[in-house]
Short mmCIF file of C-alpha atoms and ligand atoms in Angstrom, two decimals:
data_model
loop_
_atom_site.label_atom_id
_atom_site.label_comp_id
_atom_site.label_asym_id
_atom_site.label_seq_id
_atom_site.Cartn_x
_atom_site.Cartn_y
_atom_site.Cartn_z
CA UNK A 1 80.20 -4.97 66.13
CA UNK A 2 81.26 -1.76 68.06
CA UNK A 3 83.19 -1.06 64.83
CA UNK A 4 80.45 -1.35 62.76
CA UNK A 5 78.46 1.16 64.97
CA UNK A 6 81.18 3.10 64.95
CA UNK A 7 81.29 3.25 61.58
CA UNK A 8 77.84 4.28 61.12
CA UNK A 9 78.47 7.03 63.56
CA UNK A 10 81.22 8.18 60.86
CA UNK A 11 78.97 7.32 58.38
CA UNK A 12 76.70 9.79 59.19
CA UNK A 13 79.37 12.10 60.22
CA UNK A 14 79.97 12.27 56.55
CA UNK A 15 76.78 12.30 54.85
CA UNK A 16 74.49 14.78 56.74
CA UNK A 17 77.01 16.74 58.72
CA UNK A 18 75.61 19.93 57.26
CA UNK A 19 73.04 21.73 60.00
CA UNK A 20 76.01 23.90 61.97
CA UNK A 21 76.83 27.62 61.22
CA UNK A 22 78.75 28.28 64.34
CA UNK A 23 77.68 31.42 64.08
CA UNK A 24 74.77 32.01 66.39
CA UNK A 25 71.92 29.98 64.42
CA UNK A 26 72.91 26.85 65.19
CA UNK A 27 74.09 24.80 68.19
CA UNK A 28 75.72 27.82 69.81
CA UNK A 29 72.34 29.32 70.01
CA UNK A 30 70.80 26.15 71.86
CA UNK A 31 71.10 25.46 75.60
CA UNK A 32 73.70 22.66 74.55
CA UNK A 33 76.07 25.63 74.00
CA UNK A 34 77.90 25.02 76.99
CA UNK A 35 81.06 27.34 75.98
CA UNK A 36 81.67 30.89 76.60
CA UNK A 37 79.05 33.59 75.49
CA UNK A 38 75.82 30.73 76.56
CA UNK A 39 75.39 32.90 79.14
CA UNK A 40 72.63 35.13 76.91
CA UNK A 41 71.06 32.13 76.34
CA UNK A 42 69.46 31.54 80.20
CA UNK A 43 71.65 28.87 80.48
CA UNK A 44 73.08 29.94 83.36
CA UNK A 45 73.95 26.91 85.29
CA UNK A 46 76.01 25.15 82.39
CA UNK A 47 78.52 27.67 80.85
CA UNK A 48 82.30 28.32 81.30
CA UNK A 49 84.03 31.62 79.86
CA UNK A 50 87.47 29.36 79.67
CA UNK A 51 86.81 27.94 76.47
CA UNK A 52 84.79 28.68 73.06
CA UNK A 53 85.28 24.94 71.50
CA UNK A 54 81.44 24.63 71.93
CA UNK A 55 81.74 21.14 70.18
CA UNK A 56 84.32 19.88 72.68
CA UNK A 57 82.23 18.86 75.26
CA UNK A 58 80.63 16.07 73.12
CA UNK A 59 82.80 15.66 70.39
CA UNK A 60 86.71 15.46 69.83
CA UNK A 61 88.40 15.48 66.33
CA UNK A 62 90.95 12.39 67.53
CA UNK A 63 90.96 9.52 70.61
CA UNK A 64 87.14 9.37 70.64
CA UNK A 65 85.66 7.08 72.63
CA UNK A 66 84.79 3.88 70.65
CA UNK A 67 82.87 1.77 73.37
CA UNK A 68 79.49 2.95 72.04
CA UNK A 69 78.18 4.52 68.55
CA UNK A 70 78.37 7.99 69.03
CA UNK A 71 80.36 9.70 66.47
CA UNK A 72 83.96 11.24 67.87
CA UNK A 73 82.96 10.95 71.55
CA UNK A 74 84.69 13.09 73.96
CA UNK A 75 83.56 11.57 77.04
CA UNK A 76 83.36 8.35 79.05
CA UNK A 77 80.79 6.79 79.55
CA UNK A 78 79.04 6.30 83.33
CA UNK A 79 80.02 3.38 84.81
CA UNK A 80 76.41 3.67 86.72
CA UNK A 81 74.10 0.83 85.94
CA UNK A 82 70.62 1.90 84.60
CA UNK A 83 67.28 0.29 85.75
CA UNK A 84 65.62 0.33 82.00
CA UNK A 85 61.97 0.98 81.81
CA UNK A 86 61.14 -2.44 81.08
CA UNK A 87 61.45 -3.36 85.21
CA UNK A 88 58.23 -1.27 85.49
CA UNK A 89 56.22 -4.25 84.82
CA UNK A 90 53.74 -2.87 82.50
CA UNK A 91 51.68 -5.84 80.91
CA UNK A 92 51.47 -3.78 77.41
CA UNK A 93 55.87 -3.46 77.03
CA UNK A 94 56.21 -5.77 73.79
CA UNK A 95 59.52 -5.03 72.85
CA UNK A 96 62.84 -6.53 73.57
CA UNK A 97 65.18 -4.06 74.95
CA UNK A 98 69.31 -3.99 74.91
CA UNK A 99 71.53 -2.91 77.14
CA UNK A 100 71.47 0.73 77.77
CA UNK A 101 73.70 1.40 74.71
CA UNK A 102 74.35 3.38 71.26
CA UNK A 103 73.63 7.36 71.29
CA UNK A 104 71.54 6.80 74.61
CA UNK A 105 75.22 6.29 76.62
CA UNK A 106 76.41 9.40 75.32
CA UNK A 107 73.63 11.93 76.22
CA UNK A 108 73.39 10.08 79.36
CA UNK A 109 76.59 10.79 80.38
CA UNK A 110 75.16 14.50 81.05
CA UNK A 111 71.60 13.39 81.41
CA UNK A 112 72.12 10.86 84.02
CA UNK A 113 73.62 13.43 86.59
CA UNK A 114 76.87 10.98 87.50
CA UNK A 115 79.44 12.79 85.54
CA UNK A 116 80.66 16.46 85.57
CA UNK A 117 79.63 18.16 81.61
CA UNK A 118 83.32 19.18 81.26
CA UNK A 119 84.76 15.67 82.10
CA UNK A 120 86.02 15.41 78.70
CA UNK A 121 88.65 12.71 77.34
CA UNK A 122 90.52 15.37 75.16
CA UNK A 123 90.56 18.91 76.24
CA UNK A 124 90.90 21.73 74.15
CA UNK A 125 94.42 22.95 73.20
CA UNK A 126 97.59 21.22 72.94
CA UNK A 127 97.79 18.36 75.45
CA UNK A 128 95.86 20.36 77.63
CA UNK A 129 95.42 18.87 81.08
CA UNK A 130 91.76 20.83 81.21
CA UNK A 131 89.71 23.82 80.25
CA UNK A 132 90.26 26.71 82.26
CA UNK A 133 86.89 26.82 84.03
CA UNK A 134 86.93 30.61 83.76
CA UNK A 135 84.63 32.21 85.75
CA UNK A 136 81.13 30.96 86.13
CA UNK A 137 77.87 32.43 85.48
CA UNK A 138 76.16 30.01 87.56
CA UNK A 139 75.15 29.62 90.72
CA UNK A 140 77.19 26.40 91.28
CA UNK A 141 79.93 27.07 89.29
CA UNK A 142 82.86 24.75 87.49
CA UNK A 143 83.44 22.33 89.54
CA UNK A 144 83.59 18.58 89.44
CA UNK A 145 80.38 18.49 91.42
CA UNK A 146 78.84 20.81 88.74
CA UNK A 147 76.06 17.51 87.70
CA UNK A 148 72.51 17.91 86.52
CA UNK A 149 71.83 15.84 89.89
CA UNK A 150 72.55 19.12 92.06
CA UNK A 151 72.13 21.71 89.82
CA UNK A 152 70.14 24.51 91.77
CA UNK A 153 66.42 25.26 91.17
CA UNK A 154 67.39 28.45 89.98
CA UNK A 155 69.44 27.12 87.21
CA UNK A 156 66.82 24.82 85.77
CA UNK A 157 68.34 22.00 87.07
CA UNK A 158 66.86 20.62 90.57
CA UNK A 159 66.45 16.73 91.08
CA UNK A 160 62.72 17.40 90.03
CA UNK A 161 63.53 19.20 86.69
CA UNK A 162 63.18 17.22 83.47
CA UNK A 163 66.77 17.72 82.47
CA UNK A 164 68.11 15.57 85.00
CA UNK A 165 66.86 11.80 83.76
CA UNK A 166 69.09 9.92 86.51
CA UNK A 167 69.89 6.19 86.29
CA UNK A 168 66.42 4.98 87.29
CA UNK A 169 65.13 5.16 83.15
CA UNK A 170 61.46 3.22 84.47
CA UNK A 171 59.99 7.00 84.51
CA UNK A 172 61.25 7.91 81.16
CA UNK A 173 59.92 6.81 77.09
CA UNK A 174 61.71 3.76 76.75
CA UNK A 175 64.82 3.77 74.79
CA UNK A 176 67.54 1.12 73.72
CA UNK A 177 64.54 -1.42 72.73
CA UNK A 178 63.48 -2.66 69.24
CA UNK A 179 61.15 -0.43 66.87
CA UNK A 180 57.59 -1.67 66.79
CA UNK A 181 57.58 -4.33 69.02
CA UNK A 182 60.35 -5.87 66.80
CA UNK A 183 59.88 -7.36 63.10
CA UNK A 184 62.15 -5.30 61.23
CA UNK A 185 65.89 -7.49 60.64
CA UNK A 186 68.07 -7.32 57.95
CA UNK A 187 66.74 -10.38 56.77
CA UNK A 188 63.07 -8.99 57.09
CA UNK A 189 64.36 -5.37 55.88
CA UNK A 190 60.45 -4.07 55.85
CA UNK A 191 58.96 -5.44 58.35
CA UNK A 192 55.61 -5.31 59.23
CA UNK A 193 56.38 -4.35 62.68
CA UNK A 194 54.62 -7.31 65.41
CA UNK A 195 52.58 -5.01 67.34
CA UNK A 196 50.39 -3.57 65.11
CA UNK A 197 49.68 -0.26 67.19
CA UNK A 198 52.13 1.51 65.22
CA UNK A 199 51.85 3.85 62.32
CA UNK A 200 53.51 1.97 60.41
CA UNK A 201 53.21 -1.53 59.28
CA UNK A 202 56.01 -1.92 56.75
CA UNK A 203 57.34 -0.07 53.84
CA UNK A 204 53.64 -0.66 51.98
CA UNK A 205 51.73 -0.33 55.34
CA UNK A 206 49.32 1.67 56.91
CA UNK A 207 49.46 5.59 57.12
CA UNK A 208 49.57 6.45 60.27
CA UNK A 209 48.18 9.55 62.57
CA UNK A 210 51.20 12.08 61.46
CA UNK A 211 49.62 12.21 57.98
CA UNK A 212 49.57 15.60 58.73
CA UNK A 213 52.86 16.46 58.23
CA UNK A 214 53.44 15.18 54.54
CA UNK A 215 55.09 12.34 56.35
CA UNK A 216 54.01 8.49 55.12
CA UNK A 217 54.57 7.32 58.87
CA UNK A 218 56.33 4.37 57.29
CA UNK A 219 59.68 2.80 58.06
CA UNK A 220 62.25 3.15 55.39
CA UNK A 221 65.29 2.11 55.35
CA UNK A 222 69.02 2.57 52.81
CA UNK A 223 72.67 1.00 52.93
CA UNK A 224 75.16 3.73 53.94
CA UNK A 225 78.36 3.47 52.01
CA UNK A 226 80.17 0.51 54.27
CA UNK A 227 76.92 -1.26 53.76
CA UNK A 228 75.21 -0.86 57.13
CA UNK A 229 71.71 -1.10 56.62
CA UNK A 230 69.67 1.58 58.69
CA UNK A 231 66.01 2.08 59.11
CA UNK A 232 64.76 5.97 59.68
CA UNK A 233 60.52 6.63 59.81
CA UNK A 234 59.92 9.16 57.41
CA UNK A 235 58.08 11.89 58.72
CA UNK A 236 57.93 14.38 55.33
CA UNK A 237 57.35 12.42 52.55
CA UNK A 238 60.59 13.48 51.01
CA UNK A 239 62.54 10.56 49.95
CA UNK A 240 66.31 9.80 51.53
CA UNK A 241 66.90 10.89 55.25
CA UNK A 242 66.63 14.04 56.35
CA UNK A 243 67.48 15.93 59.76
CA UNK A 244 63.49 15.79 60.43
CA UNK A 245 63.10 12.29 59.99
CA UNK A 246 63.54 9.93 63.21
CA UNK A 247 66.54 8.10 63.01
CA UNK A 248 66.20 4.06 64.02
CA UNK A 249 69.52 3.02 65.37
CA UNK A 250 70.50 -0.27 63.90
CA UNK A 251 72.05 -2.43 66.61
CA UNK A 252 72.75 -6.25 66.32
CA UNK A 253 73.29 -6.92 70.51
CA UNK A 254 69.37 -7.28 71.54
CA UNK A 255 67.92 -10.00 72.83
CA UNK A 256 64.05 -11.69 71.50
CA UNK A 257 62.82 -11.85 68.43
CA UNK A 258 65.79 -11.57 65.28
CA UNK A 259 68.17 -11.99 68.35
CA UNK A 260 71.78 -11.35 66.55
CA UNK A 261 70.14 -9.68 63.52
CA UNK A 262 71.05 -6.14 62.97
CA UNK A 263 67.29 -4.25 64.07
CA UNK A 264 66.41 -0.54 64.29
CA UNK A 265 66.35 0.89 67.92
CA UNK A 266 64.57 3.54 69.23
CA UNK A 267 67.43 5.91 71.38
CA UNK A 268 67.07 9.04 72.54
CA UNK A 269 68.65 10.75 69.31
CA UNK A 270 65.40 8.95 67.35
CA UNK A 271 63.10 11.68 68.70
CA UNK A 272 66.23 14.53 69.71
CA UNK A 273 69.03 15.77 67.61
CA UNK A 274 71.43 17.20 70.02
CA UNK A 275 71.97 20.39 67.15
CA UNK A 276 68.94 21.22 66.82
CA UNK A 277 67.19 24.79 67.91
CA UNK A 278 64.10 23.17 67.67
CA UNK A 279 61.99 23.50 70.69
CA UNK A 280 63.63 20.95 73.32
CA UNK A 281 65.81 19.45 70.60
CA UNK A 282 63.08 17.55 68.88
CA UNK A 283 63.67 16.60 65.26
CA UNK A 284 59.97 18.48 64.10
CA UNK A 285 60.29 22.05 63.78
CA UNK A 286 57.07 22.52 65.89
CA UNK A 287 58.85 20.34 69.11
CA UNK A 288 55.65 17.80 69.98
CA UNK A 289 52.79 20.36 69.26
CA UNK A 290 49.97 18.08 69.13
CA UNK A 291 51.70 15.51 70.29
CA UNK A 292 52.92 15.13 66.85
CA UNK A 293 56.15 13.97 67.77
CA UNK A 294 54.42 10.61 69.56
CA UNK A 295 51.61 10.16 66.76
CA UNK A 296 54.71 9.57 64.66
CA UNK A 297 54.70 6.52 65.52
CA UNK A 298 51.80 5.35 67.99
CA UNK A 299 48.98 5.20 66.15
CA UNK A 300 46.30 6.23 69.34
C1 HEC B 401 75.66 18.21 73.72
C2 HEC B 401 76.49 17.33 72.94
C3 HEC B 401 76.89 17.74 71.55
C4 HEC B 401 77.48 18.91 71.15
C5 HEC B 401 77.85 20.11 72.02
C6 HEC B 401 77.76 18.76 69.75
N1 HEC B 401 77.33 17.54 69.31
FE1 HEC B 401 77.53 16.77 67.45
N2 HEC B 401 76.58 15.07 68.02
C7 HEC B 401 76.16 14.81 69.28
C8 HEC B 401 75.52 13.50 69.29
C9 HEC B 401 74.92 12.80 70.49
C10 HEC B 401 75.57 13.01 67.97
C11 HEC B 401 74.96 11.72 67.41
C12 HEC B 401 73.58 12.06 66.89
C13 HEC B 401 72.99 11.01 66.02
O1 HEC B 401 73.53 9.92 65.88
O2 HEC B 401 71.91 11.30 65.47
C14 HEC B 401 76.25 14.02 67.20
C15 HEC B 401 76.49 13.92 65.83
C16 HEC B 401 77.23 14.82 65.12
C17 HEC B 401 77.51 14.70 63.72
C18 HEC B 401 77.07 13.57 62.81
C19 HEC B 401 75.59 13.52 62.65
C20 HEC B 401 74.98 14.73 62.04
O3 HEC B 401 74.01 15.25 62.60
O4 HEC B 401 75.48 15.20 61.01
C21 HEC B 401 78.25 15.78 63.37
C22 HEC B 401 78.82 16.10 62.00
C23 HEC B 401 78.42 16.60 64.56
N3 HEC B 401 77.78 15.99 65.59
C24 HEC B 401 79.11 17.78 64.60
C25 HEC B 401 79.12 18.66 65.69
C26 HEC B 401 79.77 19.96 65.67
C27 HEC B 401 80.53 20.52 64.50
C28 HEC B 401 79.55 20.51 66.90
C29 HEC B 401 79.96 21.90 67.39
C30 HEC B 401 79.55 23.02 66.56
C31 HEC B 401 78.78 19.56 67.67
N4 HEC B 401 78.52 18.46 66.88
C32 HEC B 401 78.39 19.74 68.97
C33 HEC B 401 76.29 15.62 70.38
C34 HEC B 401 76.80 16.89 70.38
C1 HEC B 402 78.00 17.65 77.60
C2 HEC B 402 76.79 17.40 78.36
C3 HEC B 402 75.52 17.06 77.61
C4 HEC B 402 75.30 16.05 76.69
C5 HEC B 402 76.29 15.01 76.24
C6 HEC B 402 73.93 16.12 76.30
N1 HEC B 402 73.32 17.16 76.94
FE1 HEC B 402 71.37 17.72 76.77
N2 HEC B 402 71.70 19.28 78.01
C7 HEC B 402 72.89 19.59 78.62
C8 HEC B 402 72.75 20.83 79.36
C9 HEC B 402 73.84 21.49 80.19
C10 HEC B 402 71.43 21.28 79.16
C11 HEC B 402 70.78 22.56 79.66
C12 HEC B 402 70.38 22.51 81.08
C13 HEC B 402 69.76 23.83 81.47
O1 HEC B 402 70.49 24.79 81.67
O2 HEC B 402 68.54 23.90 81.52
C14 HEC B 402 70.81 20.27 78.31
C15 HEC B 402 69.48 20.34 77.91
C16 HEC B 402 68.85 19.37 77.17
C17 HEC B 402 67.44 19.37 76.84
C18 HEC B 402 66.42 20.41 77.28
C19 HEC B 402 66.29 21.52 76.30
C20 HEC B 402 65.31 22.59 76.73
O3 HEC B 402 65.07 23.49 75.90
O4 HEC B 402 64.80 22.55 77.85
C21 HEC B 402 67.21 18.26 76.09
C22 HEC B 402 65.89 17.83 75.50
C23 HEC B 402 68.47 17.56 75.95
N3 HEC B 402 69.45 18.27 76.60
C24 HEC B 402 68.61 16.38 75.27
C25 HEC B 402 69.84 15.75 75.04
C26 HEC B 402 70.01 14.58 74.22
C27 HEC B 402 68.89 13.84 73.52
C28 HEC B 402 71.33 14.29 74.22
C29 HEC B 402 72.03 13.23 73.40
C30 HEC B 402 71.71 13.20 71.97
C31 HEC B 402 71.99 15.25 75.08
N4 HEC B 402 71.04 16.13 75.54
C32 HEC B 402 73.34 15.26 75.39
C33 HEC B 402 74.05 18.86 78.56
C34 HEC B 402 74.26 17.76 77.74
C1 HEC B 403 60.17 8.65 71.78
C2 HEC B 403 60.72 9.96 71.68
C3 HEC B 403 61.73 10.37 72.72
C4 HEC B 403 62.81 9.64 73.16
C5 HEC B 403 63.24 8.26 72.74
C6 HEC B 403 63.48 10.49 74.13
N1 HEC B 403 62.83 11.68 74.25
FE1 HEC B 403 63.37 13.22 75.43
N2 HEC B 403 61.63 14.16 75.01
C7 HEC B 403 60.74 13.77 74.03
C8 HEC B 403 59.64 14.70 73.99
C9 HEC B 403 58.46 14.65 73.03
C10 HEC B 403 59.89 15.64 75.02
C11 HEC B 403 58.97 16.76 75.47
C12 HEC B 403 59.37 18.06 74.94
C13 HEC B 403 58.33 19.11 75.18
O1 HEC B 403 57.43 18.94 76.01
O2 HEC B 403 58.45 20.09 74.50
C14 HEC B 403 61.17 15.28 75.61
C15 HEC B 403 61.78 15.98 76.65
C16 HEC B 403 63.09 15.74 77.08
C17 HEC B 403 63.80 16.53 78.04
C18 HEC B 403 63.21 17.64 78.86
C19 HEC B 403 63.09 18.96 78.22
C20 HEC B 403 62.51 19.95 79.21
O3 HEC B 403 63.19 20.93 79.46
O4 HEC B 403 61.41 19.68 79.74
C21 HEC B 403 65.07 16.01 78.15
C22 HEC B 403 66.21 16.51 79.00
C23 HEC B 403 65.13 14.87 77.28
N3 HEC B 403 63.90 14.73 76.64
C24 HEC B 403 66.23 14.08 77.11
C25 HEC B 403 66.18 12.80 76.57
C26 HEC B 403 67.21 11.80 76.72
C27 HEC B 403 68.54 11.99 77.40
C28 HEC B 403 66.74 10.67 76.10
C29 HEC B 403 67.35 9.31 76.08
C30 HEC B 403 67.61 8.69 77.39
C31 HEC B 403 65.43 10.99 75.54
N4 HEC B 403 65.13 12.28 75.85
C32 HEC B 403 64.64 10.12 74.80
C33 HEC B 403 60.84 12.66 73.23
C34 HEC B 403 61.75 11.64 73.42
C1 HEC B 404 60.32 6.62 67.14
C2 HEC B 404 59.07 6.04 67.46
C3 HEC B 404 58.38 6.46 68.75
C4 HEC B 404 58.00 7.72 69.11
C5 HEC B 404 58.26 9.00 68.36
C6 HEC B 404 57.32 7.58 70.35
N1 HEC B 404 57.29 6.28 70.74
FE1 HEC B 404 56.42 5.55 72.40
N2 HEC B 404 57.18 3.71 71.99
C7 HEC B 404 57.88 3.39 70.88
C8 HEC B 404 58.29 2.00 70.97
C9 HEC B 404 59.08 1.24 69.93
C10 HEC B 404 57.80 1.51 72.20
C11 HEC B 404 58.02 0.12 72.80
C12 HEC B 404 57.27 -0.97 72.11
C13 HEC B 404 55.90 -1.13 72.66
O1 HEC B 404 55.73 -1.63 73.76
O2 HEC B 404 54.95 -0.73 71.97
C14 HEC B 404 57.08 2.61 72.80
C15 HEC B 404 56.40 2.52 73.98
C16 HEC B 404 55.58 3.51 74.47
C17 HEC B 404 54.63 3.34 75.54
C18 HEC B 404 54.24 2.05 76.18
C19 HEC B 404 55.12 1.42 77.12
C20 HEC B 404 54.41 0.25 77.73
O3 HEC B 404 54.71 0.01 78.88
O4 HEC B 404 53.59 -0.43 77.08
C21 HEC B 404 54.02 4.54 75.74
C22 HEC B 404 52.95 4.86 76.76
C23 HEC B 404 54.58 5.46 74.79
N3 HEC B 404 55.52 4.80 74.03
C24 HEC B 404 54.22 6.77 74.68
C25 HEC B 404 54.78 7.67 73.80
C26 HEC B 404 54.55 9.10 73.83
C27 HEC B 404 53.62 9.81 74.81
C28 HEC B 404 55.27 9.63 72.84
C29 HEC B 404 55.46 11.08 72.50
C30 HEC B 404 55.98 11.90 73.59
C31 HEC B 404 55.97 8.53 72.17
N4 HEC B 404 55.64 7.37 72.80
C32 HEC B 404 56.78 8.66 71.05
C33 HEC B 404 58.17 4.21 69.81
C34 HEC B 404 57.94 5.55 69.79
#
């Protein structure tokens, strides 16, 4: 199973890998530049001068780390447990949630402020024992303390900020938990998804809200080359996947309804793509301007 996600990971790697110029337009103009010359970029808290591998801090071209789907993962995960939204006890949560898993794992091993963002499995240069940490342009420096937990105020990065999610995930959009309430399995490929207060109701459903954007709202899904099935909700009417539509993660280790089946999961890379210099790394090019981002799918 982790080799399966894996290989989706790769998968992708391989099929849409396409969006980076490395030359100022992409990533390295985004605030997850965290390499030298991010320093223009008001990202003052999160920078070093001692390396300009910008993609090293997330990614590593051998000995990634293979205990989640992320694709050539240069960092461990946290060994932190995570309180997952559904212990908030709403009455209206109707879908059956993994463990915190998938892409989720990997941005929270910045996001959840219990790991340094250059603890890194494979450092640049030849069998480098660590980056030089150069000298810093922010306020708290290099330094294995350097977390989004104690990031100063300054730095867009205090314990109240948005950029530091913690381990306590009850205050945050749920994530690792099935699409639509569940309904959508590889042996019920288009659904209808159960709760019907989504856009979409399978492939030949209802248009949702996000009509707007050219999008059909509705789930689609395609077998990548080593046969994984994924499901994606098209947002632009374009058919096959693109960077704009939100990626379902297919996962097979949930619990509830289809338990065992592979399902599409919503993760935090469903609404962000870490690449992106869309506002706040949303996959729309407008960020969530009227909301559009969560009429996507809720249909309110
Ligand atoms: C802040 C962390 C981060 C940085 C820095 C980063 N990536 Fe990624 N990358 C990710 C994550 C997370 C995924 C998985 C996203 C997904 O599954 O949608 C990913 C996926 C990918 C993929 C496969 C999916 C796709 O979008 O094509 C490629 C290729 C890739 N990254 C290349 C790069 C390159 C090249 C760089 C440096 C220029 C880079 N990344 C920098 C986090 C990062
Ligand atoms: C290597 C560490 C690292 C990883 C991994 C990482 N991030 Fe970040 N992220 C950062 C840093 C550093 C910032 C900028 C903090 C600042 O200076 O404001 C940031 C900022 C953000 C922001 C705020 C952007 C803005 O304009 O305010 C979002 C959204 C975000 N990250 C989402 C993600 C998502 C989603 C993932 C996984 C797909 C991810 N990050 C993975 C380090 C990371
Ligand atoms: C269902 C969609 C969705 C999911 C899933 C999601 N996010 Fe977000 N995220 C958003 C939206 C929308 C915003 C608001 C951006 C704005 O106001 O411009 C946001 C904002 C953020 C911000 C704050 C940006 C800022 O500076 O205020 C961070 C950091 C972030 N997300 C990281 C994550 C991480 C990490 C995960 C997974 C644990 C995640 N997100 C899951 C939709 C999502
Ligand atoms: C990729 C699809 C997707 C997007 C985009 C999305 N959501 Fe959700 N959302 C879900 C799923 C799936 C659930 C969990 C199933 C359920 O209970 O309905 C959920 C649950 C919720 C819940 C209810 C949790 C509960 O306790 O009942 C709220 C509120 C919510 N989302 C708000 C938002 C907002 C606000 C946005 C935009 C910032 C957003 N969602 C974007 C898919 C999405």
């Amino acid at each position: 199973m982790k080799i399966s996600k894996l290989a989706s990971g790769l998968a992708l790697l391989a099929i849409s890998g396409v969006a980076f110029a490395g030359n100022g337009t992409g990533i390295a103009s985004t605030k997850h530049n965290l390499g030298a010359g991010a320093s223009a970029l008001g990202n003052k808290a999160n920078n070093t001068n001692g390396t300009t591998e910008i993609c090293v801090f997330c990614h590593t071209p051998h000995g990634g780390n293979q205990a989640a789907a992320a694709p050539l993962w240069n960092r461990k995960f946290s060994t932190a447990g995570y309180t997952r939204y559904s212990s908030l006890g709403t009455t209206t949560f109707d879908a059956a949630e993994a463990p915190i898993g998938s892409v989720s794992v990997a941005c929270l091993s910045c996001h959840d402020g219990t790991q340094a963002m250059d603890a890194m499995i494979n450092s640049p240069g030849s069998n480098s024992p660590g980056i030089s940490r150069g000298s810093s342009t922010g306020d708290n420096g290099w330094t294995e303390t350097n977390v989004m937990s104690n990031l100063a105020a300054s730095d867009n990065g205090n314990s109240g900020d948005m950029i530091y999610l913690g381990t306590d995930l009850r205050n945050d959009h749920p994530v690792s938990m099935q699409y639509g309430g569940g309904g959508f399995s590889s042996s019920n490929v288009n659904g209808p998804s159960i709760d019907p207060a989504y856009a979409i109701a399978g492939a030949t459903g209802t248009v949702g809200n996000n009509s707007s954007l050219g999008g059909t709202g509705r789930v689609a899904n395609r077998t990548l080359g080593n046969n994984l099935l994924v499901w994606y909700v098209d947002t632009n009417g374009v058919s096959g996947q693109q960077k704009d539509d939100f990626t379902l993660f297919s996962r097979t280790d949930g619990p509830g309804a289809n338990a065992g089946l592979n399902q599409p999961y919503v993760e935090c890379a469903t609404c962000h793509d870490p690449h992106s210099t869309n506002p706040t790394f949303l996959r729309l090019s407008g960020g969530n301007t009227g909301s559009q981002v969560c009429l996507t799918c809720h249909t309110k």
